Amino acid sequence: AEEGGEAAAVEEAAAVAVAAADEGAIRCIVQNDDMNLGKWPLYKTQWRGAGVAVPVFGLRSQEGMGVGEFLDLKAMADWCAKSKMKILQLLPVTDTTTHWDERDSYPYSSISVFALHPLYLRIQSIKNIPADIKAE
């Protein structure tokens, strides 16, 4: 169907619904989030959307060190947008270093809600890092 034809059909259906509402037959119009008729009482449908949950360590690029990095999130966000996904959820990325051993790898035992784990930094992108450290 052509876009203009669709719009006319929507307007006609809306006019019928408003006429019925004026006669007391209905109290509201249920509408899709993508359509805005603007003039009539509306019942907003519950939001729906697809998304993906991903651990940062699962995002690996050729620029990275092989452990997944915060900058790899840009490519993932771009992919989500192209796929029409609405949500990109990350597993915890906060620093968990407290014991300096294998117990620190548990992502739900954060030392702070503000401390991002330094493991996910891309060293090459940090300014003022000495060249010998970047080379490592």
XYZ file of N, CA and C in Angstrom:
408
model
N 0.837 -1.189 0.000
C 0.000 0.000 0.000
C 0.869 1.235 0.000
N 0.395 2.269 -0.672
C 1.150 3.508 -0.705
C 1.036 4.205 0.636
N 2.051 5.043 0.922
C 2.076 5.709 2.211
C 0.866 6.623 2.385
N 0.489 7.364 1.330
C -0.661 8.254 1.408
C -1.953 7.492 1.634
N -2.084 6.333 0.975
C -3.262 5.492 1.150
C -3.375 4.964 2.562
N -2.227 4.595 3.120
C -2.201 4.104 4.502
C -2.638 5.193 5.466
N -2.124 6.408 5.247
C -2.461 7.526 6.130
C -3.960 7.822 6.063
N -4.521 7.760 4.851
C -5.956 8.014 4.698
C -6.777 6.943 5.414
N -6.329 5.688 5.312
C -7.037 4.593 5.987
C -6.985 4.764 7.498
N -5.844 5.198 8.004
C -5.703 5.429 9.445
C -6.626 6.557 9.875
N -6.651 7.651 9.102
C -7.526 8.782 9.422
C -8.997 8.351 9.428
N -9.374 7.555 8.431
C -10.764 7.091 8.341
C -11.127 6.209 9.537
N -10.228 5.279 9.888
C -10.474 4.408 11.041
C -10.562 5.224 12.320
N -9.711 6.236 12.434
C -9.725 7.086 13.619
C -11.033 7.875 13.699
N -11.505 8.369 12.553
C -12.759 9.125 12.535
C -13.924 8.240 12.976
N -13.935 6.987 12.515
C -14.984 6.045 12.923
C -14.912 5.808 14.429
N -13.685 5.635 14.943
C -13.509 5.394 16.377
C -13.971 6.590 17.196
N -13.662 7.804 16.721
C -14.070 9.007 17.447
C -15.592 9.142 17.424
N -16.208 8.846 16.282
C -17.671 8.905 16.206
C -18.291 7.915 17.182
N -17.727 6.722 17.250
C -18.229 5.717 18.194
C -18.022 6.184 19.627
N -16.892 6.824 19.885
C -16.601 7.317 21.236
C -17.590 8.407 21.622
N -17.929 9.274 20.653
C -18.893 10.337 20.919
C -20.257 9.771 21.289
N -20.577 8.599 20.767
C -21.856 7.953 21.067
C -21.777 7.112 22.334
N -20.626 7.100 22.992
C -20.478 6.367 24.236
C -20.117 4.910 24.081
N -19.826 4.471 22.846
C -19.532 3.055 22.609
C -18.152 2.656 23.131
N -17.191 3.555 23.026
C -15.843 3.247 23.518
C -15.315 4.427 24.318
N -14.347 4.158 25.153
C -13.787 5.208 25.998
C -12.366 5.611 25.608
N -11.668 4.738 24.887
C -10.293 5.075 24.518
C -9.910 4.371 23.226
N -8.840 4.833 22.632
C -8.293 4.210 21.429
C -6.973 3.569 21.826
N -6.813 2.295 21.523
C -5.541 1.617 21.775
C -4.689 1.839 20.546
N -3.489 2.335 20.748
C -2.659 2.642 19.591
C -1.251 2.117 19.753
N -0.632 1.924 18.640
C 0.753 1.474 18.552
C 1.668 2.659 18.855
N 2.856 2.420 19.426
C 3.809 3.496 19.716
C 4.238 4.255 18.464
N 4.192 3.604 17.301
C 4.674 4.236 16.075
C 3.654 5.177 15.438
N 2.435 5.225 15.930
C 1.389 6.023 15.330
C 0.959 7.106 16.322
N 0.824 8.330 15.870
C 0.388 9.403 16.748
C -0.779 10.129 16.097
N -1.976 9.878 16.572
C -3.149 10.537 16.025
C -3.369 11.894 16.678
N -2.864 12.080 17.873
C -2.801 13.380 18.500
C -4.076 13.984 19.062
N -5.270 13.655 18.545
C -6.480 14.366 18.939
C -7.358 13.611 19.930
N -7.201 12.297 20.013
C -8.177 11.486 20.721
C -7.601 10.883 21.990
N -8.483 10.515 22.945
C -7.986 9.880 24.168
C -7.296 8.561 23.819
N -6.136 8.372 24.345
C -5.320 7.222 23.965
C -5.009 6.333 25.154
N -4.893 5.066 24.884
C -4.377 4.118 25.860
C -3.022 3.690 25.341
N -1.973 4.034 26.060
C -0.624 3.716 25.593
C -0.331 2.240 25.838
N 0.054 1.555 24.782
C 0.390 0.139 24.914
C 1.722 -0.011 25.628
N 1.936 -1.165 26.215
C 3.174 -1.429 26.932
C 4.346 -1.449 25.956
N 5.477 -0.859 26.352
C 6.651 -0.793 25.488
C 7.188 -2.187 25.225
N 7.600 -2.411 23.999
C 8.235 -3.672 23.630
C 9.466 -3.358 22.805
N 10.480 -4.175 22.974
C 11.680 -3.999 22.174
C 12.616 -5.171 22.354
N 13.413 -5.406 21.356
C 14.405 -6.482 21.419
C 15.739 -5.899 21.844
N 16.566 -6.739 22.431
C 17.879 -6.290 22.844
C 18.817 -7.452 23.031
N 20.007 -7.139 23.483
C 21.029 -8.160 23.697
C 21.792 -7.823 24.975
N 22.121 -8.856 25.738
C 22.971 -8.697 26.925
C 24.327 -9.295 26.574
N 25.379 -8.568 26.882
C 26.711 -9.018 26.478
C 27.741 -8.651 27.546
N 28.674 -9.544 27.814
C 29.792 -9.166 28.675
C 30.833 -8.438 27.823
N 31.467 -7.421 28.368
C 32.473 -6.686 27.599
C 33.596 -7.625 27.155
N 33.937 -8.624 27.965
C 35.016 -9.529 27.563
C 34.643 -10.365 26.336
N 33.378 -10.365 25.958
C 32.947 -11.071 24.755
C 33.059 -10.223 23.496
N 33.356 -8.943 23.650
C 33.489 -8.035 22.510
C 34.966 -7.894 22.175
N 35.370 -8.462 21.087
C 36.791 -8.418 20.731
C 36.940 -7.860 19.328
N 37.925 -6.995 19.166
C 38.186 -6.412 17.854
C 39.671 -6.550 17.537
N 40.014 -6.256 16.307
C 41.418 -6.349 15.899
C 42.275 -5.286 16.583
N 41.666 -4.178 16.988
C 42.421 -3.109 17.647
C 42.726 -3.440 19.103
N 41.985 -4.353 19.680
C 42.102 -4.640 21.105
C 43.192 -5.635 21.451
N 43.274 -5.921 22.745
C 44.282 -6.841 23.261
C 43.722 -8.263 23.402
N 42.504 -8.495 22.961
C 41.925 -9.830 22.999
C 41.074 -10.131 24.214
N 40.816 -9.122 25.051
C 40.011 -9.343 26.254
C 38.681 -8.591 26.212
N 38.432 -7.844 25.147
C 37.257 -6.988 25.072
C 37.561 -5.673 25.764
N 37.161 -4.589 25.155
C 37.480 -3.265 25.698
C 36.269 -2.349 25.566
N 36.254 -1.306 26.384
C 35.139 -0.364 26.346
C 34.946 0.218 24.942
N 36.026 0.479 24.229
C 35.899 1.054 22.888
C 35.281 0.074 21.892
N 35.293 -1.211 22.202
C 34.631 -2.194 21.339
C 33.109 -2.072 21.425
N 32.620 -1.366 22.432
C 31.175 -1.181 22.590
C 30.576 -0.363 21.450
N 31.375 0.531 20.860
C 30.851 1.348 19.763
C 30.401 0.469 18.601
N 31.229 -0.499 18.207
C 30.847 -1.396 17.109
C 29.606 -2.211 17.480
N 29.517 -2.622 18.734
C 28.351 -3.396 19.177
C 27.090 -2.537 19.154
N 27.208 -1.296 19.610
C 26.060 -0.382 19.596
C 25.618 -0.102 18.160
N 26.577 0.064 17.256
C 26.237 0.277 15.845
C 25.498 -0.935 15.279
N 25.963 -2.139 15.625
C 25.309 -3.361 15.152
C 23.882 -3.450 15.705
N 23.718 -3.114 16.977
C 22.376 -3.142 17.583
C 21.444 -2.173 16.862
N 21.943 -0.983 16.549
C 21.119 0.007 15.853
C 20.720 -0.502 14.466
N 21.667 -1.081 13.737
C 21.357 -1.614 12.405
C 20.368 -2.770 12.485
N 20.407 -3.510 13.582
C 19.509 -4.654 13.771
C 18.169 -4.245 14.370
N 17.978 -2.931 14.572
C 16.737 -2.384 15.143
C 16.506 -2.826 16.585
N 17.584 -3.125 17.295
C 17.452 -3.474 18.709
C 17.361 -2.191 19.521
N 16.649 -2.259 20.614
C 16.417 -1.080 21.449
C 17.271 -1.069 22.708
N 17.818 -2.224 23.102
C 18.549 -2.320 24.365
C 19.885 -3.013 24.151
N 20.931 -2.441 24.715
C 22.239 -3.098 24.808
C 22.567 -3.138 26.294
N 22.465 -4.308 26.879
C 22.707 -4.464 28.317
C 24.088 -5.068 28.516
N 24.846 -4.479 29.416
C 26.187 -4.979 29.724
C 26.176 -5.737 31.034
N 26.920 -6.810 31.063
C 27.170 -7.462 32.332
C 28.090 -6.537 33.132
N 28.206 -6.713 34.431
C 28.980 -5.776 35.250
C 30.393 -5.520 34.718
N 30.781 -4.236 34.740
C 32.108 -3.829 34.256
C 32.870 -3.060 35.334
N 32.467 -3.223 36.569
C 33.119 -2.496 37.654
C 34.335 -3.260 38.164
N 35.229 -2.520 38.786
C 36.462 -3.115 39.312
C 36.134 -4.021 40.497
N 36.709 -5.208 40.492
C 36.464 -6.188 41.560
C 37.747 -6.566 42.292
N 38.804 -5.822 42.055
C 40.099 -6.180 42.632
C 40.140 -5.860 44.121
N 40.075 -6.885 44.949
C 40.195 -6.703 46.401
C 41.233 -7.648 46.996
N 41.311 -8.874 46.478
C 42.214 -9.886 47.048
C 43.467 -10.115 46.202
N 43.461 -9.641 44.969
C 44.567 -9.835 44.032
C 44.801 -11.315 43.718
N 43.712 -12.088 43.636
C 43.814 -13.497 43.232
C 42.550 -13.878 42.455
N 42.323 -15.190 42.252
C 41.200 -15.647 41.425
C 39.832 -15.243 41.974
N 39.733 -14.920 43.249
C 38.444 -14.495 43.816
C 37.977 -13.164 43.240
N 38.903 -12.408 42.701
C 38.567 -11.093 42.156
C 37.856 -11.149 40.810
N 37.728 -12.311 40.227
C 37.110 -12.396 38.903
C 35.584 -12.456 38.960
N 34.993 -12.473 40.127
C 33.538 -12.525 40.257
C 32.964 -11.131 39.982
N 32.233 -10.930 38.872
C 31.825 -9.582 38.472
C 30.771 -8.933 39.355
N 30.107 -9.699 40.205
C 29.053 -9.138 41.040
C 29.557 -8.766 42.429
N 30.871 -8.733 42.608
C 31.476 -8.358 43.879
C 32.326 -7.113 43.661
N 31.673 -6.043 43.333
C 32.349 -4.807 42.963
C 32.871 -4.052 44.177
N 33.983 -3.343 43.991
C 34.507 -2.508 45.072
C 33.818 -1.145 45.086
N 33.192 -0.771 43.968
C 32.503 0.510 43.867
C 31.591 0.489 42.647
N 30.489 1.207 42.718
C 29.623 1.310 41.545
C 30.185 2.302 40.531
N 31.197 3.063 40.929
C 31.779 4.078 40.056
C 33.104 3.651 39.435
N 33.736 2.610 39.957
C 35.071 2.209 39.507
C 34.978 1.206 38.363
N 35.184 1.673 37.141
C 35.191 0.768 35.997
C 36.461 -0.071 36.027
N 36.346 -1.310 35.608
C 37.491 -2.217 35.661
C 38.547 -1.775 34.641
N 39.789 -1.561 35.084
C 40.844 -1.092 34.172
C 41.210 -2.115 33.096
N 40.840 -3.373 33.288
C 41.126 -4.405 32.295
C 40.544 -4.043 30.931
N 39.419 -3.323 30.917
C 38.714 -3.042 29.670
C 39.146 -1.740 28.996
N 40.191 -1.104 29.489
C 40.708 0.107 28.847
C 41.565 -0.274 27.649
N 41.522 0.529 26.607
C 42.421 0.337 25.469
C 43.622 1.252 25.696
N 44.717 0.657 26.118
C 45.915 1.415 26.494
C 46.360 2.348 25.369
N 46.308 1.885 24.129
C 46.778 2.697 23.003
C 45.985 3.989 22.832
N 44.784 4.048 23.354
C 43.960 5.244 23.180
C 44.111 6.250 24.324
N 44.827 5.880 25.372
C 45.018 6.792 26.503
C 46.124 7.780 26.157
N 45.844 9.054 26.364
C 46.826 10.100 26.043
C 47.931 10.134 27.090
N 49.080 10.594 26.674
C 50.259 10.799 27.530
C 50.799 9.512 28.152
N 50.613 8.392 27.494
C 51.219 7.136 27.936
C 52.577 7.036 27.242
N 53.645 6.771 27.981
C 54.960 6.652 27.341
C 54.959 5.585 26.240
N 55.716 5.834 25.200
C 55.753 4.955 24.026
C 56.166 3.530 24.383
N 57.100 3.368 25.347
C 57.546 2.013 25.695
C 56.416 1.195 26.345
N 55.539 1.852 27.089
C 54.404 1.145 27.696
C 53.386 0.784 26.617
N 53.137 1.726 25.688
C 52.210 1.435 24.594
C 52.712 0.284 23.737
N 54.014 0.196 23.575
C 54.606 -0.853 22.732
C 54.417 -2.237 23.343
N 54.353 -2.324 24.657
C 54.163 -3.621 25.316
C 52.833 -4.161 24.943
